[in-house]
Every structure is written in C-alpha cells, then in structure tokens.
Tab-separated table of C-alpha atoms in Angstrom:
chain	number	residue	atom	x	y	z
G	1	MET	CA	23.955	4.632	4.218
G	2	ALA	CA	22.489	6.365	7.231
G	3	LEU	CA	19.907	8.812	6.688
G	4	PRO	CA	20.687	12.215	7.058
G	5	ALA	CA	19.288	13.514	10.615
G	6	ILE	CA	16.259	15.506	9.069
G	7	ARG	CA	15.123	12.132	7.454
G	8	ARG	CA	15.069	10.179	10.696
G	9	ARG	CA	11.651	11.695	11.889
G	10	TYR	CA	9.704	8.661	10.874
G	11	SER	CA	10.611	5.018	10.028
G	12	TYR	CA	9.874	2.846	6.713
G	13	SER	CA	7.834	3.409	4.581
G	14	SER	CA	7.480	7.147	5.821
G	15	ALA	CA	11.320	7.754	6.078
G	16	ASP	CA	11.180	10.114	3.179
G	17	LEU	CA	8.411	12.139	5.125
G	18	VAL	CA	9.572	15.209	7.497
G	19	THR	CA	6.778	18.134	7.593
G	20	LEU	CA	3.865	16.070	6.145
G	21	ASN	CA	3.266	18.984	3.412
G	22	PRO	CA	3.771	17.064	0.126
G	23	SER	CA	5.174	20.362	-1.362
G	24	ILE	CA	7.909	20.944	0.958
G	25	ASP	CA	8.655	17.251	1.517
G	26	LEU	CA	9.181	16.604	-2.329
G	27	LEU	CA	11.553	19.430	-2.318
G	28	LEU	CA	13.696	18.021	0.525
G	29	ASP	CA	13.136	14.505	-1.113
G	30	GLY	CA	14.615	15.771	-4.245
G	31	VAL	CA	17.319	17.560	-2.980
G	32	LEU	CA	18.548	14.933	-0.336
G	33	ALA	CA	18.117	12.292	-3.320
G	34	PHE	CA	20.485	14.233	-5.554
G	35	ALA	CA	22.986	14.898	-2.570
G	36	HIS	CA	22.802	11.263	-1.265
G	37	ARG	CA	22.005	9.416	-4.394
G	38	SER	CA	20.035	7.306	-1.909
G	39	ARG	CA	16.445	7.056	-3.401
G	40	VAL	CA	15.064	4.113	-4.928
G	41	GLU	CA	13.044	5.333	-8.078
G	42	LEU	CA	9.525	4.145	-8.960
G	43	LYS	CA	9.974	2.853	-12.589
G	44	TRP	CA	6.498	4.271	-13.729
G	45	GLN	CA	7.920	6.075	-17.152
G	46	VAL	CA	9.657	3.402	-18.717
G	47	ASP	CA	7.636	2.542	-21.507
G	48	LYS	CA	5.691	5.783	-22.642
G	49	ARG	CA	3.912	3.856	-25.283
G	50	ARG	CA	1.695	2.283	-22.608
G	51	ALA	CA	-0.924	3.490	-20.099
G	52	ASN	CA	0.086	2.682	-16.728
G	53	ILE	CA	-1.838	1.859	-13.310
G	54	ILE	CA	0.341	2.077	-10.263
G	55	ILE	CA	-0.523	0.323	-6.916
G	56	LEU	CA	1.029	2.352	-4.127
G	57	GLY	CA	-0.178	1.738	-0.485
G	58	PHE	CA	1.238	1.323	2.875
G	59	PRO	CA	2.959	-2.066	3.444
G	60	ARG	CA	0.572	-4.900	4.270
G	61	SER	CA	-2.581	-3.363	3.008
G	62	GLY	CA	-3.178	-5.687	0.110
G	63	ASN	CA	-0.867	-4.325	-2.398
G	64	THR	CA	0.620	-7.872	-3.514
G	65	PHE	CA	-2.900	-9.444	-4.157
G	66	LEU	CA	-4.579	-6.272	-5.612
G	67	THR	CA	-1.134	-5.942	-8.217
G	68	ALA	CA	-1.482	-9.641	-9.029
G	69	TRP	CA	-5.124	-9.269	-9.800
G	70	LEU	CA	-4.876	-6.118	-11.949
G	71	LYS	CA	-2.081	-7.966	-14.154
G	72	GLU	CA	-4.732	-10.518	-14.784
G	73	VAL	CA	-7.555	-8.004	-15.652
G	74	ALA	CA	-5.746	-4.864	-17.275
G	75	ARG	CA	-5.887	-4.597	-20.952
G	76	SER	CA	-2.812	-5.557	-23.023
G	77	SER	CA	-1.764	-1.994	-23.793
G	78	VAL	CA	-1.848	-1.397	-19.985
G	79	ASN	CA	1.218	-1.880	-17.818
G	80	ILE	CA	0.815	-2.666	-14.098
G	81	VAL	CA	3.491	-0.746	-11.802
G	82	ASP	CA	4.212	-2.581	-8.678
G	83	GLY	CA	4.695	0.120	-6.091
G	84	ARG	CA	6.107	-1.927	-3.329
G	85	SER	CA	9.586	-0.983	-4.474
G	86	THR	CA	9.016	2.279	-2.645
G	87	HIS	CA	5.729	2.365	-0.912
G	88	SER	CA	6.271	5.719	-0.724
G	89	ALA	CA	3.361	8.578	-0.089
G	90	LEU	CA	5.238	11.035	-2.096
G	91	ASP	CA	5.275	8.877	-5.152
G	92	VAL	CA	1.378	8.849	-4.828
G	93	HIS	CA	1.758	12.597	-5.384
G	94	ARG	CA	4.385	12.388	-8.186
G	95	THR	CA	2.413	10.237	-10.067
G	96	ALA	CA	-1.038	11.533	-9.377
G	97	ARG	CA	0.306	14.963	-10.270
G	98	ALA	CA	1.588	13.490	-13.845
G	99	GLY	CA	-2.105	12.189	-14.223
G	100	VAL	CA	-1.187	8.561	-14.024
G	101	ALA	CA	-3.837	6.149	-12.525
G	102	VAL	CA	-2.742	5.480	-8.760
G	103	VAL	CA	-4.618	2.850	-6.803
G	104	ILE	CA	-4.335	3.065	-2.916
G	105	PRO	CA	-5.206	0.088	-1.110
G	106	ALA	CA	-6.068	1.017	2.317
G	107	ARG	CA	-6.424	-1.114	5.469
G	108	PRO	CA	-7.048	0.189	9.230
G	109	PRO	CA	-4.083	0.793	11.502
G	110	ILE	CA	-4.175	-2.137	14.090
G	111	ASP	CA	-4.574	-4.513	11.468
G	112	THR	CA	-1.812	-2.983	9.134
G	113	CYS	CA	0.973	-2.367	11.981
G	114	ALA	CA	0.389	-5.651	13.253
G	115	SER	CA	1.445	-7.290	9.987
G	116	MET	CA	4.345	-4.926	9.709
G	117	MET	CA	5.529	-5.874	13.099
G	118	LEU	CA	5.627	-9.269	12.242
G	119	ARG	CA	7.427	-8.554	8.640
G	120	GLY	CA	10.139	-7.173	10.623
G	121	ASP	CA	10.001	-9.944	13.505
G	122	ASN	CA	9.534	-7.377	16.028
G	123	PHE	CA	6.328	-8.235	16.939
G	124	ASP	CA	6.967	-8.114	20.767
G	125	GLN	CA	8.784	-5.044	20.642
G	126	ILE	CA	6.643	-1.909	22.063
G	127	GLY	CA	9.384	0.566	20.566
G	128	TYR	CA	8.442	-0.896	16.984
G	129	ALA	CA	4.692	-0.788	17.668
G	130	GLU	CA	4.948	3.084	18.171
G	131	ALA	CA	7.165	3.506	15.258
G	132	MET	CA	5.091	1.509	13.088
G	133	LEU	CA	1.670	3.634	14.250
G	134	ARG	CA	3.809	7.110	13.677
G	135	ALA	CA	4.834	5.846	10.268
G	136	TYR	CA	1.185	4.673	9.406
G	137	ARG	CA	-0.158	8.144	10.471
G	138	ALA	CA	2.352	10.294	8.671
G	139	TRP	CA	1.745	8.205	5.700
G	140	TYR	CA	-1.994	8.349	5.456
G	141	VAL	CA	-1.874	12.299	6.428
G	142	THR	CA	0.194	12.822	3.414
G	143	ALA	CA	-1.495	10.544	0.981
G	144	GLU	CA	-4.898	12.017	1.819
G	145	GLN	CA	-3.678	15.064	0.247
G	146	ALA	CA	-3.254	13.453	-2.794
G	147	LEU	CA	-7.105	12.842	-3.032
G	148	VAL	CA	-7.832	16.020	-4.815
G	149	HIS	CA	-6.504	14.242	-8.027
G	150	ASP	CA	-8.971	12.728	-10.477
G	151	SER	CA	-6.359	10.145	-11.221
G	152	VAL	CA	-6.366	8.598	-7.765
G	153	ALA	CA	-8.765	5.447	-6.612
G	154	VAL	CA	-9.033	4.170	-2.939
G	155	ILE	CA	-9.913	0.500	-2.462
G	156	THR	CA	-10.374	-1.106	1.075
G	157	PHE	CA	-8.319	-4.168	2.119
G	158	GLU	CA	-11.715	-6.168	2.576
G	159	ARG	CA	-12.785	-5.189	-1.068
G	160	ILE	CA	-9.361	-6.498	-2.168
G	161	ILE	CA	-9.732	-9.894	-0.729
G	162	GLU	CA	-13.427	-10.213	-1.241
G	163	GLU	CA	-14.528	-8.195	-4.593
G	164	PRO	CA	-11.470	-6.560	-6.168
G	165	TRP	CA	-13.512	-6.032	-9.322
G	166	VAL	CA	-15.247	-3.038	-8.010
G	167	ILE	CA	-12.136	-0.980	-8.616
G	168	ALA	CA	-12.978	-1.705	-12.363
G	169	ALA	CA	-15.324	0.930	-11.680
G	170	ALA	CA	-13.390	3.476	-10.653
G	171	GLU	CA	-12.735	6.219	-12.908
G	172	PRO	CA	-9.170	6.459	-13.158
G	173	VAL	CA	-8.603	2.569	-14.278
G	174	ALA	CA	-12.382	1.608	-15.788
G	175	HIS	CA	-11.058	2.073	-19.533
G	176	LEU	CA	-7.965	0.242	-18.419
G	177	ILE	CA	-9.587	-2.876	-17.393
G	178	ASP	CA	-11.275	-5.746	-19.406
G	179	PRO	CA	-14.551	-6.148	-17.419
G	180	LYS	CA	-15.333	-9.548	-19.145
G	181	ILE	CA	-11.858	-10.875	-17.506
G	182	ALA	CA	-12.237	-9.207	-14.467
G	183	SER	CA	-15.785	-10.593	-14.059
G	184	SER	CA	-14.462	-14.210	-14.388
G	185	VAL	CA	-11.155	-14.547	-12.610
G	186	LYS	CA	-11.428	-16.927	-9.937
G	187	LEU	CA	-9.872	-15.387	-6.499
G	188	ASP	CA	-8.887	-18.817	-4.777
G	189	LEU	CA	-7.229	-19.875	-7.960
G	190	LEU	CA	-5.424	-16.763	-8.120
G	191	ALA	CA	-4.322	-16.844	-4.393
G	192	THR	CA	-3.067	-20.382	-5.125
G	193	GLN	CA	-0.926	-19.176	-8.163
G	194	LEU	CA	0.229	-16.229	-6.183
G	195	ARG	CA	1.479	-18.309	-3.213
G	196	THR	CA	3.020	-20.570	-5.777
G	197	SER	CA	5.024	-17.764	-7.529
G	198	LEU	CA	5.972	-16.245	-4.105
G	199	ALA	CA	7.126	-19.518	-3.103
G	200	ASP	CA	11.219	-18.913	-3.957
G	201	VAL	CA	11.166	-15.051	-3.239
G	202	PRO	CA	13.075	-13.885	-0.359
G	203	GLY	CA	10.996	-11.831	2.282
G	204	GLN	CA	7.764	-13.932	0.820
G	205	GLY	CA	7.876	-17.696	0.297
G	206	SER	CA	11.820	-17.926	1.762
G	207	ASP	CA	13.262	-16.481	4.581
G	208	GLN	CA	15.153	-13.333	4.530
G	209	ASN	CA	17.741	-11.934	6.936
G	210	GLY	CA	16.907	-14.444	9.478
G	211	VAL	CA	13.185	-13.812	9.381
G	212	GLU	CA	10.747	-16.679	8.828
G	213	SER	CA	8.917	-16.552	5.500
G	214	ARG	CA	5.722	-17.311	7.299
G	215	LEU	CA	6.107	-14.155	9.375
G	216	MET	CA	6.728	-11.980	6.073
G	217	VAL	CA	4.450	-13.777	3.153
G	218	SER	CA	1.621	-11.470	1.814
G	219	LEU	CA	-0.962	-14.026	2.282
G	220	PRO	CA	-2.890	-15.429	4.897
G	221	GLU	CA	-0.771	-17.737	7.111
G	222	ALA	CA	-2.504	-19.572	10.310
G	223	SER	CA	1.126	-20.470	11.602
G	224	ARG	CA	1.540	-16.836	13.100
G	225	ALA	CA	-1.421	-16.261	14.809
G	226	ARG	CA	0.366	-16.273	17.786
G	227	GLU	CA	2.690	-13.497	16.687
G	228	SER	CA	-0.183	-11.484	15.612
G	229	ALA	CA	-1.927	-11.551	18.818
G	230	ILE	CA	1.163	-10.422	20.581
G	231	ALA	CA	1.403	-7.353	18.326
G	232	ARG	CA	-1.917	-6.508	18.699
G	233	THR	CA	-2.002	-6.476	22.353
G	234	LEU	CA	1.277	-4.015	22.316
G	235	LEU	CA	-0.811	-1.610	19.946
G	236	VAL	CA	-3.562	-1.159	22.009
G	237	ASP	CA	-1.203	-0.759	25.126
G	238	ASP	CA	-1.857	2.248	27.127
G	239	SER	CA	1.235	3.694	27.002
G	240	LEU	CA	0.714	3.808	22.915
G	241	ALA	CA	-3.290	5.103	23.236
G	242	GLU	CA	-2.177	8.553	21.734
G	243	HIS	CA	-0.427	7.369	18.705
G	244	LEU	CA	-3.194	4.543	17.919
G	245	ALA	CA	-5.417	7.387	18.014
G	246	ASP	CA	-3.475	9.707	15.823
G	247	ALA	CA	-3.460	6.713	13.618
G	248	GLU	CA	-6.913	5.836	13.436
G	249	ARG	CA	-8.212	9.574	13.136
G	250	ALA	CA	-5.714	9.790	9.990
G	251	TYR	CA	-7.298	6.608	8.612
G	252	GLY	CA	-10.760	8.025	9.481
G	253	SER	CA	-10.103	11.285	7.699
G	254	PHE	CA	-8.446	9.636	4.703
G	255	MET	CA	-11.269	7.158	4.199
G	256	ALA	CA	-13.709	10.205	4.620
G	257	SER	CA	-11.858	12.171	2.051
G	258	ALA	CA	-11.826	9.385	-0.268
G	259	LEU	CA	-15.488	8.875	-0.033
G	260	GLY	CA	-16.370	12.530	-0.117
G	261	GLN	CA	-14.480	13.306	-3.247
G	262	GLY	CA	-15.791	10.234	-4.827
G	263	ARG	CA	-12.393	8.200	-5.115
G	264	LEU	CA	-13.424	5.217	-2.979
G	265	ALA	CA	-14.342	1.773	-4.856
G	266	ILE	CA	-17.539	1.083	-3.625
G	267	SER	CA	-19.527	-2.597	-3.543
G	268	THR	CA	-20.971	-3.740	-6.937
G	269	THR	CA	-21.807	-7.205	-8.343
G	270	ARG	CA	-19.703	-8.670	-11.201
G	271	GLN	CA	-22.769	-8.643	-13.498
G	272	ASP	CA	-23.191	-4.776	-12.491
G	273	MET	CA	-19.795	-4.213	-13.640
G	274	LEU	CA	-20.311	-5.818	-16.751
G	275	THR	CA	-22.967	-3.376	-17.689
G	276	LYS	CA	-21.175	-0.310	-16.793
C-alpha cells in the first residue's frame, strides 16, 4: 500500500516523520495508522509482568549485536524488545514517555548511510544516498527530543562492538542487567553464535528480494568492501554536501545532548562495572 502523500517526505526508517515535532508527528501517525491500518506495531506491552529493555536505533547502527548481547546479560525477569521491527524514532518517544527503558545505538552518518545503501543494493545510486542522508537527519533530530526522558540511554556503535558492558552502568538499565554475566560474555564467541543464528534468516544470512546476503548481514563482511567504498564516495559528493552537513549536525547535536543530559554510556572496564 502506497503511503499517503503527507507521509512521503522521508524514506525508511523515517517514513513516519513529517514535521520533526514529535507531538505533531505522533498525532499524525496515529490518525493515519487508524485510517490506513498500515503501521507495524512495536510489541513492547505483551507481557506486563516483565520489565522491558527496548533497543531502538536507526538501521545499521549496531542494533542487532546490541540486542544479542543484552539477551545474554539481562536478568531472567527482563524482556529484551528488538526495535528492528520498526526502527521508529516515534517509537522512541512512545516508549520513553511510558517510562520504559530505551537504549539508542548511535553511529555517524557516513558509516550508517553507506551501510544502508548496501543493504538496499543501491550503493551506486546518488539519489538513494541523498534519501538516506535526509532520513538519517530527520531520525536524529526527532530522537534527540526524547533525551529529556530519564528512561533513555545512548551507546555508540564503537562501544557496542568493543565494550557493550558500558551500557550496564546506564541508569535506565543498570538494575535490569546481571553484572556478573555482563562481565564474562566473550564478544568473539557471541559474534560467531550470532552469525550462525542469522545464517538462514532472509535479509541477513540468506538473500532477499534479489539482494545478496553479504550486502545485508548485520555483521562485518570483508567481501563488500568495494561496494562500501562506492557508497562512501557518493555520500561525500559535492552535490550532497548540504545534506551531509545537515546529517552531521544532527548527529553532533544528538550526541552533545546525550552527553550533557547524562544519557551517554561512557567507557568503563568490566571490573569497574562489577563494583558499581
């Protein structure tokens, strides 16, 4: 079903954004979802007996690995909600306003958008590069406005792949994670297990809609270096300079707000985590 004209301003995953004012966009989203029955719902209220940690970031920002890690280290009474079903910045607001713990993985625009261009097999399309930069900016401008909520935490892509345990010290999730388990999970083994679990998943370990799995899998893949280089070259093309600058400003403002409001998970050792 084609989106109504008002919802064609940005591409996935910012296609539910219009004004970048969350209050207005949430209202529009609700009305349009009711009228067209087209919204994918984020399943975070299914089991009200359990606490939730929701992972909700722009695609290709470490969502998959962070979700896998949190599933390993969360206490048994905690439900880990995979936000990849929507990747919606509006869902960040919905859940944060409800006081549910939300973890936002954050990654710089060129890295993120290049990966998205590969994911869509549009790594050589400058029009798609522009669409990704615009969607990225819209997502981060909207998500930044959710950082006022105490239930939100932010972790960078670099931290996710190198030291995901830093999120265990973040206030919204600290009591929901078992620090002993978090201090002992071997990241290389987790990555191997994750790759195995994704092997038969369309859009990850297996091809989907004619796109090769190597371009889509949410794990490092050396064989896509050529395509990645092409995408990166397009993203820094002079014709997209304004869009790239807008995306970089949005990311910089988001990260500054996350740091200033105490939402950003910072580096710590595993031993330090055990003593907190």
